[in-house]
Structure formats: C-alpha cells, structure tokens
C-alpha cells in the first residue's frame, strides 16, 4: 500500500528527478530565494548532507526552490520557509524543531530509522538510557496496546524515540510508569496524548520552538484524569531574554523566574524575591489557585498592545540607524492611505454631484441610487 502510495505520488509529480528522491528516504528543505532564514540555513544544510553521507546513513538530503517547484510545494502544503520535512516510504513527516544542525541531524536519524527500536540486551537498554532524558519503552508481547503504541509512534516519531524491550532486559530501576501512570489501554488517542505530554524532560533547556510544541501538546492537566498523576507545570530554562522580553513586552532582568500559561499566553511573576524552595512552592500554588495575578494573555486589547510593541521593536533600530529610511517606511504607507482617502472622498462627491457612471466606485454609486430611490418612495 505504501509502495502504491509512493508510486502514485511519483506519477502525480511531473518532474522525474524527484521520483528518485521520493522513493527513498529523504530530508527535504523547501526554500525561497528571498528568504534570509533559508540562506542562513544553507551552510548547515550542506554540513548535514555530507555528515549523513559519511556516517553511511540511508537518509538523503535535498532541497527544492518552492517558488519554482510550486506543484511540489503545494503537494506538501508548504506554508513558511524554510520548511523541513522527511519523506520515508511515501509518508511525510514535518520537522518543527530549531533550525540547527543538531536538531535536524537528530530528526533525520530518528525518523529515518526504525519506528520502534528494539532493545534486545541490558547493554543496549542502558546505552539508550544514557542518551535520552525521557524514553518510551513498550515492554511485553504483542497486544492491542502494542498496536496502539505503533500507531502513536507513527505520528510522534517526529518528536521522540520509541523503544520496545522484553522484561528480562530491563535494568533494576524504579519504574517510571509508577510516576507517570498511563491508565487506559483501550483508546489509542489517550496513549498519544499521554506520550505527547510526558515526552518533555523534567528540567531542560527550552527554546521558542519547544515552548510552542509544549503549547501544542495539549493541556498537561486534563480535568478528567487524576490530578496527582499529571504534572501541573513543565520546568525549564531559557538562554537569553529575547523571547521572554517579547512575551512580557518589556525588559526582563536575567535571571528571573516566570510562569507562562501556554493555552492563553498569560504570564505570572513572583510577588516577591524567590529565595527558598518554600517561596517557589507558594508562588506555584498561588498560580494554580488563582491568587497570583495573571498578566498578558491573548485578549483583543493584548493583541493590539502586542502589535504596537512589535512595530516599535522593528522600527526603533531602523530609526536610530537610518532616520530617513525610518521616516520613509512609516510615512510611505500613511501617504498612500491619505492619497487613497482623498481620492475616495473626491470620487464620492463627484458621484453625488452628477450621476455619471464611476467604474471604481460602483458600490457607492449604487448606494447613491438606492438613496435616491428611497427618497422617491418616501
Ligand atoms: C505538516 O505541516 C503542514 C503545513 O504546515 C500541515 O498542513 C500538515 O498537516 C502537517 N502534517 C503533519 C503530519 O503534521
Ligand atoms: C490558563 O489559560 C486557560 C485558558 O484561558 C485557563 O482556562 C486556565 O485556567 C489558565 N490556567 C491558569 C493556571 O491560570
């Protein structure tokens, strides 16, 4: 079936070159010539290509100009640039992590390899444990749960590794399942969302991509499930304050502590200095019980504030470096707007002066006619 799908895809695509690519395993970058992010990615992309080759990886690396190969880009629903995705046996996997060499290499290795990696010995198990902060392991024989596990892996391999093992190779460790129990075995949707929530390490370096992915991964504290079995918070640290400055629309002093509500972009700041564990716990409890005030959010007024803030941040460096260009950038749209308004008003008064047909302002001349007919019926 997969083969048929890839054959169909190949036939659907006009260019024969991509057939070779499509029928293999390939990480593909869609770029646009004008996109600066794509240009920055270029050297990284070449490095990835040569490194995967020297490692003997089955994954090929390719890139395609989405502005000339529009058919292909459409086929893969490319929206932003650079878009990175993997095609494996005709199945498409999106990459949504940071545009770094390590991130993309890990993605290529993970998705290009087997869906579920078998850990057949204690050594392999321990090696995997050393390499991964969080790992999902299916333990046991074939069952419905294993089927669900495979289908979850099909979807979530873009984010995390999936393993399987037999009971006898498990190291003697306290089993994590007790800390994050996954209860129901029936629904594979539940398994997927459980994996999606728990795939983040306890405390780790977060970038804006990961933060976005965390927001996408769904509510970490689903109301229908036992509250004690779920985390209320993800913990992590961010390097630099650029992202957070953008979020709070101001200058955050580093280091500082902030809680973000990923479902509405609201944020919470500690009421006083956080010096002890007790202070931190009180702050976190305050966030949960609503006694700490939530700032920001995604309401209409916040969006307007954000728009103004973004405009300010974008234009300030332009003004300080090239005031004339700044004036032009701000002035130009306003001038166009003013001219447009002027023309509109002029045309409108023309229409009411005499009823000569005005092509551009068809709507307003019709309105005018309606008014006159209304008057007549009065
Ligand atoms: C990949 O991304 C595209 C566009 O961004 C989206 O339409 C598509 O559903 C995504 N595919 C998967 C498997 O997430
Ligand atoms: C986070 O935002 C959601 C959606 O607005 C809201 O229902 C939830 O109560 C908020 N959580 C906290 C801890 O404020």
GROMACS .gro file of C-alpha atoms and ligand atoms in nm:
model
  406
    1UNK     CA    1   0.000   0.000   0.000
    2UNK     CA    2   0.283   0.236   0.095
    3UNK     CA    3   0.461   0.140  -0.221
    4UNK     CA    4   0.149   0.214  -0.421
    5UNK     CA    5   0.117   0.548  -0.246
    6UNK     CA    6   0.472   0.645  -0.328
    7UNK     CA    7   0.427   0.529  -0.687
    8UNK     CA    8   0.111   0.741  -0.709
    9UNK     CA    9   0.297   1.038  -0.563
   10UNK     CA   10   0.571   0.986  -0.817
   11UNK     CA   11   0.324   0.977  -1.103
   12UNK     CA   12   0.146   1.282  -0.971
   13UNK     CA   13   0.467   1.479  -0.975
   14UNK     CA   14   0.572   1.599  -1.313
   15UNK     CA   15   0.942   1.613  -1.255
   16UNK     CA   16   1.114   1.276  -1.283
   17UNK     CA   17   1.409   1.385  -1.069
   18UNK     CA   18   1.202   1.391  -0.754
   19UNK     CA   19   1.076   1.040  -0.812
   20UNK     CA   20   1.421   0.913  -0.727
   21UNK     CA   21   1.415   1.124  -0.413
   22UNK     CA   22   1.060   1.033  -0.319
   23UNK     CA   23   1.103   0.661  -0.339
   24UNK     CA   24   1.395   0.680  -0.098
   25UNK     CA   25   1.430   0.827   0.249
   26UNK     CA   26   1.498   1.196   0.215
   27UNK     CA   27   1.503   1.511   0.428
   28UNK     CA   28   1.386   1.789   0.207
   29UNK     CA   29   1.412   2.160   0.258
   30UNK     CA   30   1.175   2.392   0.078
   31UNK     CA   31   1.320   2.738   0.043
   32UNK     CA   32   1.251   3.064  -0.131
   33UNK     CA   33   1.531   3.271  -0.291
   34UNK     CA   34   1.432   3.582  -0.094
   35UNK     CA   35   1.418   3.410   0.246
   36UNK     CA   36   1.708   3.514   0.471
   37UNK     CA   37   1.649   3.232   0.720
   38UNK     CA   38   1.693   2.986   0.433
   39UNK     CA   39   2.023   3.150   0.337
   40UNK     CA   40   2.143   3.123   0.696
   41UNK     CA   41   2.048   2.757   0.693
   42UNK     CA   42   2.242   2.687   0.373
   43UNK     CA   43   2.586   2.603   0.523
   44UNK     CA   44   2.418   2.394   0.795
   45UNK     CA   45   2.225   2.209   0.527
   46UNK     CA   46   2.543   2.123   0.337
   47UNK     CA   47   2.711   2.004   0.656
   48UNK     CA   48   2.414   1.782   0.735
   49UNK     CA   49   2.429   1.634   0.386
   50UNK     CA   50   2.797   1.547   0.397
   51UNK     CA   51   2.785   1.427   0.757
   52UNK     CA   52   2.492   1.191   0.695
   53UNK     CA   53   2.672   1.060   0.389
   54UNK     CA   54   2.996   0.995   0.577
   55UNK     CA   55   2.800   0.819   0.853
   56UNK     CA   56   2.658   0.584   0.592
   57UNK     CA   57   2.303   0.696   0.674
   58UNK     CA   58   2.026   0.580   0.438
   59UNK     CA   59   1.883   0.933   0.461
   60UNK     CA   60   1.938   1.157   0.159
   61UNK     CA   61   1.940   1.533   0.185
   62UNK     CA   62   1.775   1.751  -0.074
   63UNK     CA   63   1.636   2.097  -0.123
   64UNK     CA   64   1.380   2.245  -0.351
   65UNK     CA   65   1.300   2.601  -0.451
   66UNK     CA   66   0.935   2.628  -0.356
   67UNK     CA   67   0.884   2.930  -0.580
   68UNK     CA   68   0.976   2.738  -0.896
   69UNK     CA   69   0.859   2.388  -0.794
   70UNK     CA   70   0.521   2.518  -0.687
   71UNK     CA   71   0.348   2.189  -0.761
   72UNK     CA   72   0.575   2.000  -0.526
   73UNK     CA   73   0.548   2.267  -0.256
   74UNK     CA   74   0.169   2.258  -0.285
   75UNK     CA   75   0.171   1.879  -0.263
   76UNK     CA   76   0.348   1.909   0.071
   77UNK     CA   77   0.142   2.204   0.193
   78UNK     CA   78   0.447   2.422   0.246
   79UNK     CA   79   0.341   2.741   0.424
   80UNK     CA   80   0.651   2.901   0.572
   81UNK     CA   81   1.017   2.896   0.476
   82UNK     CA   82   1.236   2.713   0.530
   83UNK     CA   83   1.005   2.411   0.555
   84UNK     CA   84   1.185   2.093   0.653
   85UNK     CA   85   1.028   1.753   0.615
   86UNK     CA   86   1.117   1.392   0.570
   87UNK     CA   87   0.973   1.150   0.321
   88UNK     CA   88   1.002   0.789   0.413
   89UNK     CA   89   0.835   0.525   0.200
   90UNK     CA   90   0.587   0.782   0.077
   91UNK     CA   91   0.492   0.905   0.426
   92UNK     CA   92   0.557   1.268   0.511
   93UNK     CA   93   0.694   1.385   0.846
   94UNK     CA   94   0.714   1.754   0.941
   95UNK     CA   95   1.013   1.891   1.125
   96UNK     CA   96   0.918   2.161   1.373
   97UNK     CA   97   1.228   2.193   1.590
   98UNK     CA   98   1.500   2.456   1.591
   99UNK     CA   99   1.679   2.514   1.260
  100UNK     CA  100   2.011   2.390   1.395
  101UNK     CA  101   2.244   2.116   1.276
  102UNK     CA  102   2.197   1.905   1.589
  103UNK     CA  103   1.821   1.937   1.581
  104UNK     CA  104   1.791   1.842   1.214
  105UNK     CA  105   2.050   1.561   1.236
  106UNK     CA  106   1.866   1.409   1.531
  107UNK     CA  107   1.537   1.434   1.341
  108UNK     CA  108   1.691   1.266   1.032
  109UNK     CA  109   1.838   0.988   1.244
  110UNK     CA  110   1.520   0.935   1.445
  111UNK     CA  111   1.264   0.941   1.164
  112UNK     CA  112   1.492   0.777   0.908
  113UNK     CA  113   1.547   0.476   1.132
  114UNK     CA  114   1.301   0.211   1.252
  115UNK     CA  115   0.972   0.333   1.401
  116UNK     CA  116   1.019   0.126   1.717
  117UNK     CA  117   1.377   0.042   1.813
  118UNK     CA  118   1.420  -0.293   1.978
  119UNK     CA  119   1.641  -0.302   2.289
  120UNK     CA  120   1.748  -0.663   2.291
  121UNK     CA  121   2.004  -0.657   2.571
  122UNK     CA  122   2.068  -0.487   2.903
  123UNK     CA  123   2.369  -0.308   2.747
  124UNK     CA  124   2.157  -0.162   2.469
  125UNK     CA  125   1.894  -0.060   2.720
  126UNK     CA  126   2.147   0.117   2.937
  127UNK     CA  127   2.307   0.284   2.638
  128UNK     CA  128   1.968   0.420   2.535
  129UNK     CA  129   1.901   0.536   2.892
  130UNK     CA  130   2.225   0.731   2.894
  131UNK     CA  131   2.142   0.901   2.568
  132UNK     CA  132   1.783   1.003   2.637
  133UNK     CA  133   1.638   1.211   2.918
  134UNK     CA  134   1.294   1.066   2.853
  135UNK     CA  135   1.230   0.740   2.675
  136UNK     CA  136   0.919   0.543   2.592
  137UNK     CA  137   0.959   0.168   2.606
  138UNK     CA  138   0.695  -0.092   2.532
  139UNK     CA  139   0.759  -0.397   2.746
  140UNK     CA  140   0.589  -0.725   2.665
  141UNK     CA  141   0.449  -0.937   2.388
  142UNK     CA  142   0.221  -0.846   2.101
  143UNK     CA  143  -0.109  -0.697   2.219
  144UNK     CA  144  -0.363  -0.433   2.135
  145UNK     CA  145  -0.156  -0.187   2.339
  146UNK     CA  146   0.143  -0.262   2.120
  147UNK     CA  147  -0.066  -0.185   1.813
  148UNK     CA  148  -0.170   0.146   1.967
  149UNK     CA  149   0.192   0.211   2.062
  150UNK     CA  150   0.298   0.161   1.700
  151UNK     CA  151   0.031   0.397   1.574
  152UNK     CA  152   0.133   0.659   1.832
  153UNK     CA  153   0.493   0.613   1.720
  154UNK     CA  154   0.395   0.668   1.356
  155UNK     CA  155   0.265   1.011   1.449
  156UNK     CA  156   0.501   1.116   1.728
  157UNK     CA  157   0.834   0.985   1.597
  158UNK     CA  158   0.884   1.343   1.475
  159UNK     CA  159   0.920   1.439   1.843
  160UNK     CA  160   1.064   1.145   2.034
  161UNK     CA  161   1.217   0.797   2.012
  162UNK     CA  162   1.014   0.480   2.065
  163UNK     CA  163   1.162   0.157   2.201
  164UNK     CA  164   1.049  -0.191   2.282
  165UNK     CA  165   1.208  -0.450   2.508
  166UNK     CA  166   1.136  -0.777   2.682
  167UNK     CA  167   1.105  -0.792   3.059
  168UNK     CA  168   1.433  -0.978   3.110
  169UNK     CA  169   1.649  -0.698   2.967
  170UNK     CA  170   1.505  -0.429   3.194
  171UNK     CA  171   1.758  -0.286   3.436
  172UNK     CA  172   1.664  -0.299   3.803
  173UNK     CA  173   1.537   0.054   3.832
  174UNK     CA  174   1.231   0.204   3.989
  175UNK     CA  175   0.989   0.201   3.709
  176UNK     CA  176   0.891   0.540   3.571
  177UNK     CA  177   0.547   0.412   3.481
  178UNK     CA  178   0.462   0.440   3.851
  179UNK     CA  179   0.539   0.810   3.842
  180UNK     CA  180   0.352   0.880   3.522
  181UNK     CA  181   0.094   0.605   3.501
  182UNK     CA  182  -0.078   0.564   3.174
  183UNK     CA  183  -0.409   0.415   3.276
  184UNK     CA  184  -0.641   0.321   2.996
  185UNK     CA  185  -0.529   0.063   2.742
  186UNK     CA  186  -0.825   0.085   2.507
  187UNK     CA  187  -0.804   0.417   2.331
  188UNK     CA  188  -0.501   0.494   2.121
  189UNK     CA  189  -0.586   0.865   2.126
  190UNK     CA  190  -0.529   0.865   2.501
  191UNK     CA  191  -0.196   0.692   2.463
  192UNK     CA  192  -0.093   0.950   2.205
  193UNK     CA  193  -0.180   1.245   2.423
  194UNK     CA  194  -0.013   1.084   2.724
  195UNK     CA  195   0.310   1.041   2.524
  196UNK     CA  196   0.277   1.391   2.388
  197UNK     CA  197   0.254   1.536   2.738
  198UNK     CA  198   0.521   1.328   2.902
  199UNK     CA  199   0.784   1.347   2.630
  200UNK     CA  200   0.945   1.659   2.775
  201UNK     CA  201   1.224   1.612   3.031
  202UNK     CA  202   1.176   1.722   3.392
  203UNK     CA  203   1.400   2.025   3.357
  204UNK     CA  204   1.574   2.122   3.038
  205UNK     CA  205   1.680   2.398   2.803
  206UNK     CA  206   1.378   2.541   2.626
  207UNK     CA  207   1.381   2.740   2.304
  208UNK     CA  208   1.089   2.912   2.137
  209UNK     CA  209   1.023   2.606   1.918
  210UNK     CA  210   0.997   2.376   2.218
  211UNK     CA  211   0.778   2.622   2.401
  212UNK     CA  212   0.544   2.628   2.103
  213UNK     CA  213   0.548   2.245   2.087
  214UNK     CA  214   0.460   2.232   2.457
  215UNK     CA  215   0.162   2.453   2.396
  216UNK     CA  216   0.057   2.230   2.107
  217UNK     CA  217   0.096   1.911   2.308
  218UNK     CA  218  -0.232   1.981   2.483
  219UNK     CA  219  -0.337   2.051   2.836
  220UNK     CA  220  -0.088   1.895   3.073
  221UNK     CA  221  -0.353   1.874   3.339
  222UNK     CA  222  -0.657   1.717   3.176
  223UNK     CA  223  -0.957   1.757   3.405
  224UNK     CA  224  -1.100   1.404   3.360
  225UNK     CA  225  -0.780   1.235   3.471
  226UNK     CA  226  -0.645   1.202   3.822
  227UNK     CA  227  -0.471   1.532   3.901
  228UNK     CA  228  -0.200   1.362   4.105
  229UNK     CA  229  -0.081   1.162   3.808
  230UNK     CA  230  -0.019   1.467   3.595
  231UNK     CA  231   0.224   1.748   3.604
  232UNK     CA  232   0.081   2.091   3.652
  233UNK     CA  233   0.399   2.255   3.530
  234UNK     CA  234   0.679   2.194   3.288
  235UNK     CA  235   1.014   2.316   3.417
  236UNK     CA  236   1.297   2.450   3.209
  237UNK     CA  237   1.534   2.736   3.147
  238UNK     CA  238   1.585   2.968   2.855
  239UNK     CA  239   1.910   3.121   2.740
  240UNK     CA  240   1.889   3.495   2.695
  241UNK     CA  241   1.578   3.701   2.747
  242UNK     CA  242   1.480   3.794   2.390
  243UNK     CA  243   1.184   3.560   2.370
  244UNK     CA  244   1.054   3.645   2.717
  245UNK     CA  245   1.100   4.019   2.655
  246UNK     CA  246   0.875   3.979   2.354
  247UNK     CA  247   0.620   3.790   2.560
  248UNK     CA  248   0.603   4.035   2.850
  249UNK     CA  249   0.660   4.331   2.615
  250UNK     CA  250   0.936   4.475   2.828
  251UNK     CA  251   1.286   4.416   2.957
  252UNK     CA  252   1.321   4.116   3.184
  253UNK     CA  253   1.622   4.115   3.418
  254UNK     CA  254   1.821   3.792   3.389
  255UNK     CA  255   1.798   3.563   3.579
  256UNK     CA  256   1.433   3.577   3.669
  257UNK     CA  257   1.150   3.338   3.717
  258UNK     CA  258   0.831   3.340   3.517
  259UNK     CA  259   0.533   3.107   3.475
  260UNK     CA  260   0.365   3.102   3.136
  261UNK     CA  261   0.017   2.971   3.066
  262UNK     CA  262   0.068   2.807   2.730
  263UNK     CA  263  -0.302   2.799   2.647
  264UNK     CA  264  -0.352   3.175   2.653
  265UNK     CA  265  -0.001   3.330   2.656
  266UNK     CA  266  -0.069   3.475   3.000
  267UNK     CA  267   0.221   3.503   3.241
  268UNK     CA  268   0.277   3.518   3.616
  269UNK     CA  269   0.556   3.688   3.807
  270UNK     CA  270   0.651   3.605   4.166
  271UNK     CA  271   0.513   3.867   4.408
  272UNK     CA  272   0.846   3.888   4.596
  273UNK     CA  273   1.200   3.757   4.579
  274UNK     CA  274   1.218   3.378   4.543
  275UNK     CA  275   1.498   3.271   4.773
  276UNK     CA  276   1.384   2.943   4.920
  277UNK     CA  277   1.206   2.635   4.797
  278UNK     CA  278   0.908   2.741   5.012
  279UNK     CA  279   0.884   3.074   4.827
  280UNK     CA  280   0.883   2.890   4.496
  281UNK     CA  281   0.618   2.640   4.604
  282UNK     CA  282   0.399   2.921   4.741
  283UNK     CA  283   0.433   3.105   4.412
  284UNK     CA  284   0.342   2.795   4.208
  285UNK     CA  285   0.046   2.716   4.432
  286UNK     CA  286  -0.063   3.077   4.402
  287UNK     CA  287  -0.060   3.043   4.023
  288UNK     CA  288  -0.276   2.730   4.044
  289UNK     CA  289  -0.530   2.864   4.295
  290UNK     CA  290  -0.557   3.200   4.119
  291UNK     CA  291  -0.416   3.416   4.400
  292UNK     CA  292  -0.124   3.531   4.183
  293UNK     CA  293  -0.235   3.774   3.916
  294UNK     CA  294  -0.212   3.673   3.552
  295UNK     CA  295  -0.066   3.932   3.313
  296UNK     CA  296  -0.074   3.946   2.935
  297UNK     CA  297  -0.282   3.686   2.755
  298UNK     CA  298  -0.438   3.676   2.414
  299UNK     CA  299  -0.736   3.909   2.451
  300UNK     CA  300  -0.811   4.168   2.183
  301UNK     CA  301  -0.652   4.456   2.379
  302UNK     CA  302  -0.341   4.245   2.439
  303UNK     CA  303  -0.318   4.175   2.068
  304UNK     CA  304  -0.332   4.545   1.987
  305UNK     CA  305  -0.066   4.615   2.252
  306UNK     CA  306   0.146   4.338   2.100
  307UNK     CA  307   0.104   4.480   1.751
  308UNK     CA  308   0.219   4.824   1.868
  309UNK     CA  309   0.506   4.669   2.065
  310UNK     CA  310   0.621   4.463   1.764
  311UNK     CA  311   0.603   4.765   1.536
  312UNK     CA  312   0.807   4.965   1.789
  313UNK     CA  313   1.070   4.692   1.825
  314UNK     CA  314   1.101   4.656   1.448
  315UNK     CA  315   1.116   5.027   1.375
  316UNK     CA  316   1.334   5.155   1.661
  317UNK     CA  317   1.665   5.018   1.523
  318UNK     CA  318   1.571   5.143   1.175
  319UNK     CA  319   1.511   5.494   1.312
  320UNK     CA  320   1.832   5.501   1.514
  321UNK     CA  321   2.046   5.374   1.226
  322UNK     CA  322   1.877   5.540   0.931
  323UNK     CA  323   1.623   5.802   1.040
  324UNK     CA  324   1.540   5.897   0.683
  325UNK     CA  325   1.462   5.540   0.586
  326UNK     CA  326   1.254   5.509   0.904
  327UNK     CA  327   1.054   5.817   0.815
  328UNK     CA  328   1.005   5.680   0.469
  329UNK     CA  329   0.894   5.337   0.599
  330UNK     CA  330   0.641   5.491   0.835
  331UNK     CA  331   0.548   5.779   0.609
  332UNK     CA  332   0.503   5.585   0.289
  333UNK     CA  333   0.200   5.373   0.394
  334UNK     CA  334   0.040   5.679   0.555
  335UNK     CA  335   0.093   5.884   0.241
  336UNK     CA  336  -0.064   5.610   0.029
  337UNK     CA  337  -0.352   5.589   0.276
  338UNK     CA  338  -0.400   5.965   0.270
  339UNK     CA  339  -0.397   5.977  -0.110
  340UNK     CA  340  -0.643   5.691  -0.121
  341UNK     CA  341  -0.879   5.863   0.125
  342UNK     CA  342  -0.851   6.185  -0.069
  343UNK     CA  343  -0.935   6.008  -0.395
  344UNK     CA  344  -1.227   5.828  -0.232
  345UNK     CA  345  -1.376   6.149  -0.093
  346UNK     CA  346  -1.323   6.329  -0.419
  347UNK     CA  347  -1.485   6.049  -0.618
  348UNK     CA  348  -1.774   6.030  -0.372
  349UNK     CA  349  -1.850   6.399  -0.403
  350UNK     CA  350  -1.822   6.366  -0.781
  351UNK     CA  351  -2.083   6.090  -0.773
  352UNK     CA  352  -2.330   6.297  -0.576
  353UNK     CA  353  -2.267   6.598  -0.798
  354UNK     CA  354  -2.366   6.423  -1.115
  355UNK     CA  355  -2.471   6.067  -1.187
  356UNK     CA  356  -2.206   5.983  -1.446
  357UNK     CA  357  -2.104   5.619  -1.406
  358UNK     CA  358  -1.792   5.577  -1.194
  359UNK     CA  359  -1.635   5.238  -1.250
  360UNK     CA  360  -1.412   5.230  -0.945
  361UNK     CA  361  -1.677   5.338  -0.704
  362UNK     CA  362  -1.954   5.120  -0.833
  363UNK     CA  363  -2.068   5.032  -0.484
  364UNK     CA  364  -2.100   5.388  -0.368
  365UNK     CA  365  -2.278   5.499  -0.684
  366UNK     CA  366  -2.524   5.215  -0.633
  367UNK     CA  367  -2.573   5.327  -0.275
  368UNK     CA  368  -2.639   5.669  -0.404
  369UNK     CA  369  -2.903   5.535  -0.642
  370UNK     CA  370  -3.063   5.339  -0.360
  371UNK     CA  371  -3.079   5.657  -0.155
  372UNK     CA  372  -3.246   5.844  -0.437
  373UNK     CA  373  -3.497   5.563  -0.499
  374UNK     CA  374  -3.571   5.553  -0.125
  375UNK     CA  375  -3.636   5.922  -0.133
  376UNK     CA  376  -3.869   5.874  -0.429
  377UNK     CA  377  -4.068   5.603  -0.247
  378UNK     CA  378  -4.092   5.829   0.056
  379LIG     C1  379   0.272   1.933   0.827
  379LIG     O1  380   0.259   2.072   0.806
  379LIG     C2  381   0.158   2.111   0.714
  379LIG     C3  382   0.162   2.259   0.693
  379LIG     O2  383   0.236   2.328   0.785
  379LIG     C4  384   0.022   2.064   0.767
  379LIG     O3  385  -0.080   2.100   0.677
  379LIG     C5  386   0.026   1.913   0.786
  379LIG     O4  387  -0.095   1.868   0.841
  379LIG     C6  388   0.140   1.872   0.876
  379LIG     N1  389   0.149   1.728   0.877
  379LIG     C7  390   0.159   1.657   0.989
  379LIG     C8  391   0.169   1.511   0.973
  379LIG     O5  392   0.163   1.711   1.098
  380LIG     C1  393  -0.457   2.908   3.153
  380LIG     O1  394  -0.542   2.953   3.049
  380LIG     C2  395  -0.659   2.874   3.030
  380LIG     C3  396  -0.730   2.928   2.907
  380LIG     O2  397  -0.758   3.065   2.915
  380LIG     C4  398  -0.743   2.881   3.156
  380LIG     O3  399  -0.859   2.801   3.138
  380LIG     C5  400  -0.662   2.828   3.274
  380LIG     O4  401  -0.735   2.841   3.392
  380LIG     C6  402  -0.532   2.907   3.286
  380LIG     N1  403  -0.451   2.848   3.390
  380LIG     C7  404  -0.408   2.916   3.494
  380LIG     C8  405  -0.326   2.839   3.591
  380LIG     O5  406  -0.434   3.032   3.510
   0.00000   0.00000   0.00000
